[in-house]
Amino acid sequence: MVETVGDVIRGRFAPSPSGRMHLGNVFTALLAWLSVRAKGGTLVLRMEDLDPDRCREEYAQQLAEDLVWLGLTWDEGYGKSGPHGPYRQSERTDFYAGQFAALAAQELVYPCYCTRAQRLAASAPHRADGKLVYDGRCRHLSQEERRELDKTRRPAWRVAVPDEEIFFTDGHLGPYRERLDLDCGDFIIRRSDGVYAYQLAVVADDGAMEINEVVRGQDLLDSTPRQLFLYEKLGYRPPEFYHVPLLVDPDGRRLSKRDGDLDLGALKERFTAPEIVGRLAFLAGLTDAPEPAMPAELLPIFAWEKVPARDVTVDRTLWQKPRVP
């Protein structure tokens, strides 16, 4: 059982500035904002721009402007001062290096020389959902074998997980458990190009920024056990997690940034901020009809018990209405 911390709530919204926010991103941002504000907490905006090939500063600036336009303001983080900066992951590499060294000092990491094809071949679908789990073949290489491979290939680095079960209670979904070695496997924390991976960065940042409430999509639920393992090994107390439903098309496909007609740029041409927020509140089960509302107006009626536990199907006709002059 995981013991989480805190009396004063510190939540965060941590988007990746790789394009315009889509409807699902805004849905999560709204619920994260409501959950923190309903408890009188502090909200942090962090830009998770680890991927230098996809993330751009102009996207980060646009994202911040869109959040303000929607009424989803924050107290600390990107564009503001704060005691835990910098608030862009691309500026925190030295910090991640120290966290990586702390894991290495515990002999928890090892180099992995597998190519993508080799990683797939060295994996097995242990999980019920068919996801592949790396079998740890590079964990057992000898020092001589590693020296030879170092001559021709730059390794990624993995965390060696134990045969241990991680159990926690999600604030929205309830109990969840996972066996690290069978359901997760040894996972990458630094890529072969030297970029630190999401799993390490998010734990290190949330720990250092004293985040004690994380609201995010259900697609990240199965990342939580491995992150809880890292929280323990890095000496941080974990936050309480709330995993929210994903917005999906009628065919079950998750909305993404490829859905250009549902990104915020397109939506702003058709709707006011209250119309967008009101429709999202309706999808979240907070209201009986998609009536216009700003986030602050939803605070008196917000409750996690109202939010669906399963994915929410988006009726696109609700999002095609032209803006009324």
Coordinates of C-alpha atoms in Angstrom, one line a residue:
M1 CA 0.0 0.0 0.0
V2 CA 1.4 3.4 -1.0
E3 CA 1.3 6.2 1.5
T4 CA 0.8 9.6 -0.2
V5 CA 1.5 13.0 1.2
G6 CA 0.0 16.2 1.8
D7 CA -2.2 18.6 3.6
V8 CA -1.9 21.6 1.3
I9 CA -2.8 20.4 -2.2
R10 CA -0.3 21.1 -5.0
G11 CA -1.5 19.9 -8.3
R12 CA -0.1 20.3 -11.8
F13 CA -1.0 20.3 -15.4
A14 CA 2.0 19.1 -17.5
P15 CA 1.3 19.1 -21.2
S16 CA 3.7 18.3 -24.0
P17 CA 4.0 21.4 -26.3
S18 CA 4.1 19.4 -29.5
G19 CA 1.1 21.1 -31.2
R20 CA -2.2 22.7 -30.4
M21 CA -4.2 21.2 -27.5
H22 CA -7.0 19.0 -28.6
L23 CA -10.3 18.4 -26.8
G24 CA -9.0 15.6 -24.7
N25 CA -6.1 17.7 -23.4
V26 CA -8.5 20.5 -22.4
F27 CA -10.8 18.0 -20.7
T28 CA -8.0 16.7 -18.5
A29 CA -6.8 20.3 -17.8
L30 CA -10.3 21.3 -16.7
L31 CA -10.6 18.4 -14.3
A32 CA -7.1 19.0 -12.9
W33 CA -8.0 22.7 -12.4
L34 CA -11.3 22.0 -10.7
S35 CA -9.9 19.3 -8.4
V36 CA -7.1 21.6 -7.1
R37 CA -9.3 24.7 -6.9
A38 CA -12.1 22.9 -5.1
K39 CA -9.6 22.1 -2.4
G40 CA -8.0 25.5 -2.2
G41 CA -4.8 24.2 -3.6
T42 CA -1.9 25.5 -5.8
L43 CA -1.7 24.7 -9.5
V44 CA 1.6 24.3 -11.3
L45 CA 2.0 24.5 -15.1
R46 CA 5.0 22.5 -16.3
M47 CA 6.0 22.0 -19.9
E48 CA 7.0 18.4 -20.6
D49 CA 9.2 19.3 -23.7
L50 CA 11.7 16.5 -23.4
D51 CA 11.5 15.5 -27.1
P52 CA 13.5 18.1 -29.0
D53 CA 12.2 16.9 -32.3
R54 CA 8.5 17.5 -31.6
C55 CA 8.3 20.2 -28.9
R56 CA 8.7 23.9 -29.8
E57 CA 8.6 27.1 -27.8
E58 CA 5.8 28.6 -30.0
Y59 CA 3.6 25.7 -29.1
A60 CA 4.3 26.2 -25.4
Q61 CA 3.4 29.9 -25.6
Q62 CA 0.2 29.1 -27.5
L63 CA -0.7 26.5 -25.0
A64 CA -0.4 28.9 -22.1
E65 CA -2.4 31.6 -24.0
D66 CA -5.2 29.0 -24.6
L67 CA -5.3 28.0 -21.0
V68 CA -5.7 31.6 -19.9
W69 CA -8.4 32.2 -22.6
L70 CA -10.3 29.2 -21.1
G71 CA -10.1 30.5 -17.6
L72 CA -7.7 27.7 -16.5
T73 CA -5.1 29.9 -14.8
W74 CA -2.2 28.6 -12.7
D75 CA -0.3 29.9 -9.7
E76 CA 3.3 28.7 -10.4
G77 CA 5.2 27.5 -13.3
Y78 CA 5.7 28.3 -17.0
G79 CA 5.6 32.1 -17.5
K80 CA 5.5 32.7 -13.8
S81 CA 8.1 32.8 -11.0
G82 CA 8.2 30.0 -8.4
P83 CA 10.6 28.2 -6.0
H84 CA 10.8 25.0 -8.0
G85 CA 11.9 26.2 -11.4
P86 CA 12.8 25.9 -14.2
Y87 CA 9.4 24.6 -15.3
R88 CA 10.4 23.3 -18.7
Q89 CA 11.8 19.8 -18.7
S90 CA 14.3 20.8 -21.5
E91 CA 16.0 23.0 -18.9
R92 CA 16.2 20.4 -16.2
T93 CA 18.7 17.9 -17.7
D94 CA 21.3 18.4 -15.0
F95 CA 18.7 17.6 -12.4
Y96 CA 17.7 14.4 -14.2
A97 CA 21.4 13.4 -14.4
G98 CA 21.6 13.6 -10.6
Q99 CA 18.5 11.5 -10.3
F100 CA 19.8 8.9 -12.7
A101 CA 23.1 8.8 -10.7
A102 CA 21.1 8.2 -7.5
L103 CA 19.5 5.1 -9.2
A104 CA 22.9 4.0 -10.6
A105 CA 24.4 4.2 -7.1
Q106 CA 21.8 1.7 -6.0
E107 CA 22.7 -0.6 -8.9
L108 CA 19.2 -0.3 -10.3
V109 CA 20.1 0.6 -13.9
Y110 CA 21.9 -1.1 -16.7
P111 CA 22.7 -0.4 -20.4
C112 CA 20.5 -1.8 -23.1
Y113 CA 22.0 -2.2 -26.6
C114 CA 18.9 -3.6 -28.3
T115 CA 17.7 -2.0 -31.5
R116 CA 13.9 -1.4 -31.8
A117 CA 13.6 -4.7 -33.8
Q118 CA 15.6 -6.6 -31.1
R119 CA 13.5 -5.0 -28.3
L120 CA 10.3 -6.3 -30.0
A121 CA 11.8 -9.7 -30.5
A122 CA 13.0 -9.8 -26.9
S123 CA 9.5 -9.0 -25.5
A124 CA 6.5 -11.1 -24.8
P125 CA 2.8 -10.1 -24.4
H126 CA 2.6 -11.0 -20.7
R127 CA -0.2 -8.6 -20.1
A128 CA -3.8 -9.3 -20.6
D129 CA -4.1 -6.4 -23.0
G130 CA -1.3 -7.8 -25.2
K131 CA 1.3 -5.1 -24.5
L132 CA 4.8 -6.3 -24.9
V133 CA 7.1 -6.6 -21.8
Y134 CA 10.9 -6.5 -22.3
D135 CA 12.5 -9.7 -21.1
G136 CA 15.6 -8.1 -19.6
R137 CA 18.1 -9.8 -21.9
C138 CA 20.7 -7.0 -21.7
R139 CA 20.5 -7.1 -17.9
H140 CA 22.5 -10.3 -17.9
L141 CA 25.3 -9.2 -20.3
S142 CA 28.8 -9.6 -18.9
Q143 CA 31.2 -6.6 -18.6
E144 CA 33.2 -7.9 -21.5
E145 CA 30.1 -8.2 -23.7
R146 CA 29.1 -4.6 -22.7
R147 CA 32.6 -3.3 -23.6
E148 CA 32.4 -4.9 -27.0
L149 CA 28.9 -3.5 -27.7
D150 CA 30.0 -0.1 -26.5
K151 CA 32.4 0.0 -29.5
T152 CA 29.6 0.0 -32.0
R153 CA 26.4 1.2 -30.3
R154 CA 25.4 3.8 -27.8
P155 CA 23.1 2.1 -25.2
A156 CA 19.8 3.2 -23.7
W157 CA 19.5 2.7 -19.9
R158 CA 16.9 0.7 -18.2
V159 CA 15.7 0.2 -14.6
A160 CA 15.9 -3.3 -13.3
V161 CA 12.6 -4.0 -11.6
P162 CA 12.1 -6.7 -9.0
D163 CA 9.4 -9.4 -8.9
E164 CA 7.3 -7.2 -6.7
E165 CA 3.6 -6.2 -6.8
I166 CA 2.7 -2.5 -6.5
F167 CA -0.7 -1.7 -5.2
F168 CA -2.3 1.8 -4.9
T169 CA -5.8 3.3 -4.7
D170 CA -6.6 5.7 -7.5
G171 CA -8.6 8.7 -6.2
H172 CA -11.1 8.2 -9.1
L173 CA -10.9 4.6 -10.2
G174 CA -10.2 2.8 -6.9
P175 CA -7.7 -0.1 -6.3
Y176 CA -5.1 -1.0 -8.9
R177 CA -2.3 -3.4 -8.7
E178 CA 0.5 -4.6 -11.0
R179 CA 3.3 -7.1 -10.9
L180 CA 6.4 -5.1 -12.0
D181 CA 8.4 -7.9 -13.6
L182 CA 5.5 -9.5 -15.4
D183 CA 3.2 -6.5 -16.2
C184 CA 5.8 -3.8 -16.7
G185 CA 9.3 -5.3 -17.2
D186 CA 12.6 -3.3 -17.1
F187 CA 11.8 0.1 -18.6
I188 CA 13.9 2.8 -20.2
I189 CA 14.8 5.9 -18.2
R190 CA 17.4 7.4 -20.6
R191 CA 17.3 7.0 -24.4
S192 CA 20.3 6.1 -26.5
D193 CA 20.6 9.8 -27.6
G194 CA 21.0 10.9 -24.0
V195 CA 17.5 12.3 -23.5
Y196 CA 16.0 11.3 -20.2
A197 CA 12.8 9.4 -20.6
Y198 CA 9.3 10.4 -19.4
Q199 CA 9.2 7.9 -16.5
L200 CA 12.2 9.3 -14.8
A201 CA 11.5 13.0 -15.5
V202 CA 7.9 13.0 -14.4
V203 CA 8.7 11.4 -11.1
A204 CA 11.8 13.5 -10.4
D205 CA 9.9 16.7 -11.3
D206 CA 6.7 15.9 -9.3
G207 CA 8.9 14.9 -6.3
A208 CA 11.1 18.0 -6.4
M209 CA 8.1 20.3 -7.1
E210 CA 6.2 18.8 -4.1
I211 CA 3.3 17.8 -6.2
N212 CA 0.9 15.8 -4.1
E213 CA -2.1 15.5 -6.6
V214 CA -1.8 14.3 -10.2
V215 CA -4.8 14.3 -12.5
R216 CA -4.2 12.8 -15.9
G217 CA -5.6 10.5 -18.5
Q218 CA -6.4 6.8 -18.0
D219 CA -3.9 6.0 -20.7
L220 CA -1.2 6.6 -18.1
L221 CA -2.7 4.4 -15.4
D222 CA -0.4 1.5 -16.1
S223 CA 2.6 3.8 -15.8
T224 CA 1.8 4.5 -12.2
P225 CA 3.3 1.4 -10.6
R226 CA 6.7 1.8 -12.2
Q227 CA 6.6 5.5 -11.2
L228 CA 5.7 4.5 -7.6
F229 CA 8.7 2.3 -7.7
L230 CA 10.9 5.2 -8.7
Y231 CA 9.4 7.5 -6.1
E232 CA 10.5 5.0 -3.4
K233 CA 14.0 4.6 -4.8
L234 CA 14.5 8.3 -5.2
G235 CA 13.2 9.1 -1.7
Y236 CA 10.1 11.0 -2.6
R237 CA 6.6 10.5 -1.2
P238 CA 4.2 9.9 -4.1
P239 CA 1.1 12.0 -4.9
E240 CA -2.4 10.9 -5.0
F241 CA -3.4 10.0 -8.5
Y242 CA -6.7 10.6 -10.3
H243 CA -6.9 9.0 -13.7
V244 CA -9.7 10.5 -15.8
P245 CA -11.6 9.0 -18.7
L246 CA -10.4 9.5 -22.3
L247 CA -12.5 11.2 -24.9
V248 CA -13.0 8.8 -27.8
D249 CA -14.8 8.7 -31.2
P250 CA -17.8 6.4 -31.6
D251 CA -15.5 3.7 -32.9
G252 CA -13.5 3.8 -29.7
R253 CA -10.5 5.6 -31.2
R254 CA -8.9 8.0 -28.7
L255 CA -8.9 11.7 -29.7
S256 CA -5.4 13.0 -30.6
K257 CA -3.7 16.0 -32.1
R258 CA -4.4 14.5 -35.5
D259 CA -8.1 15.4 -35.0
G260 CA -7.6 18.9 -36.4
D261 CA -11.3 19.8 -36.3
L262 CA -11.2 19.2 -32.5
D263 CA -8.0 21.0 -31.7
L264 CA -8.4 24.3 -29.8
G265 CA -7.5 26.4 -32.8
A266 CA -10.4 25.1 -34.8
L267 CA -12.7 25.1 -31.8
K268 CA -12.0 28.8 -31.0
E269 CA -13.3 29.7 -34.5
R270 CA -16.6 28.1 -33.7
F271 CA -17.2 28.6 -29.9
T272 CA -16.6 31.0 -27.1
A273 CA -14.6 29.8 -24.0
P274 CA -17.7 29.3 -21.9
E275 CA -19.3 27.2 -24.7
I276 CA -16.3 24.9 -24.8
V277 CA -16.0 24.6 -21.0
G278 CA -19.7 24.1 -20.7
R279 CA -19.7 21.2 -23.2
L280 CA -16.7 19.6 -21.5
A281 CA -18.5 19.9 -18.1
F282 CA -21.4 18.1 -19.6
L283 CA -19.1 15.3 -20.9
A284 CA -17.6 15.1 -17.4
G285 CA -21.0 14.5 -15.8
L286 CA -21.0 17.8 -13.9
T287 CA -24.1 19.2 -15.7
D288 CA -27.2 17.9 -17.2
A289 CA -26.9 19.9 -20.4
P290 CA -24.1 21.5 -22.4
E291 CA -24.8 25.0 -21.3
P292 CA -22.0 27.7 -21.3
A293 CA -20.0 28.1 -18.2
M294 CA -16.6 29.2 -17.1
P295 CA -14.4 27.0 -14.8
A296 CA -15.0 29.0 -11.7
E297 CA -18.7 28.6 -12.1
L298 CA -18.4 24.9 -11.9
L299 CA -16.6 24.8 -8.6
P300 CA -19.7 24.5 -6.4
I301 CA -20.9 21.5 -8.4
F302 CA -17.6 19.7 -8.9
A303 CA -17.3 16.2 -7.4
W304 CA -15.2 13.2 -8.5
E305 CA -18.2 10.9 -8.0
K306 CA -19.9 12.6 -11.0
V307 CA -17.1 12.0 -13.4
P308 CA -17.4 8.8 -15.5
A309 CA -15.0 6.0 -14.9
R310 CA -15.0 4.8 -18.4
D311 CA -14.0 6.4 -21.7
V312 CA -16.5 9.1 -22.9
T313 CA -17.7 9.0 -26.5
V314 CA -17.7 12.4 -28.2
D315 CA -20.7 13.3 -30.3
R316 CA -19.1 15.4 -33.0
T317 CA -22.3 17.1 -33.8
L318 CA -22.1 18.8 -30.5
W319 CA -18.8 20.4 -31.6
Q320 CA -19.9 21.6 -35.1
K321 CA -22.3 24.3 -34.0
P322 CA -21.1 27.7 -35.4
R323 CA -20.5 30.5 -33.0
V324 CA -23.5 32.7 -32.4
P325 CA -22.6 36.3 -33.3

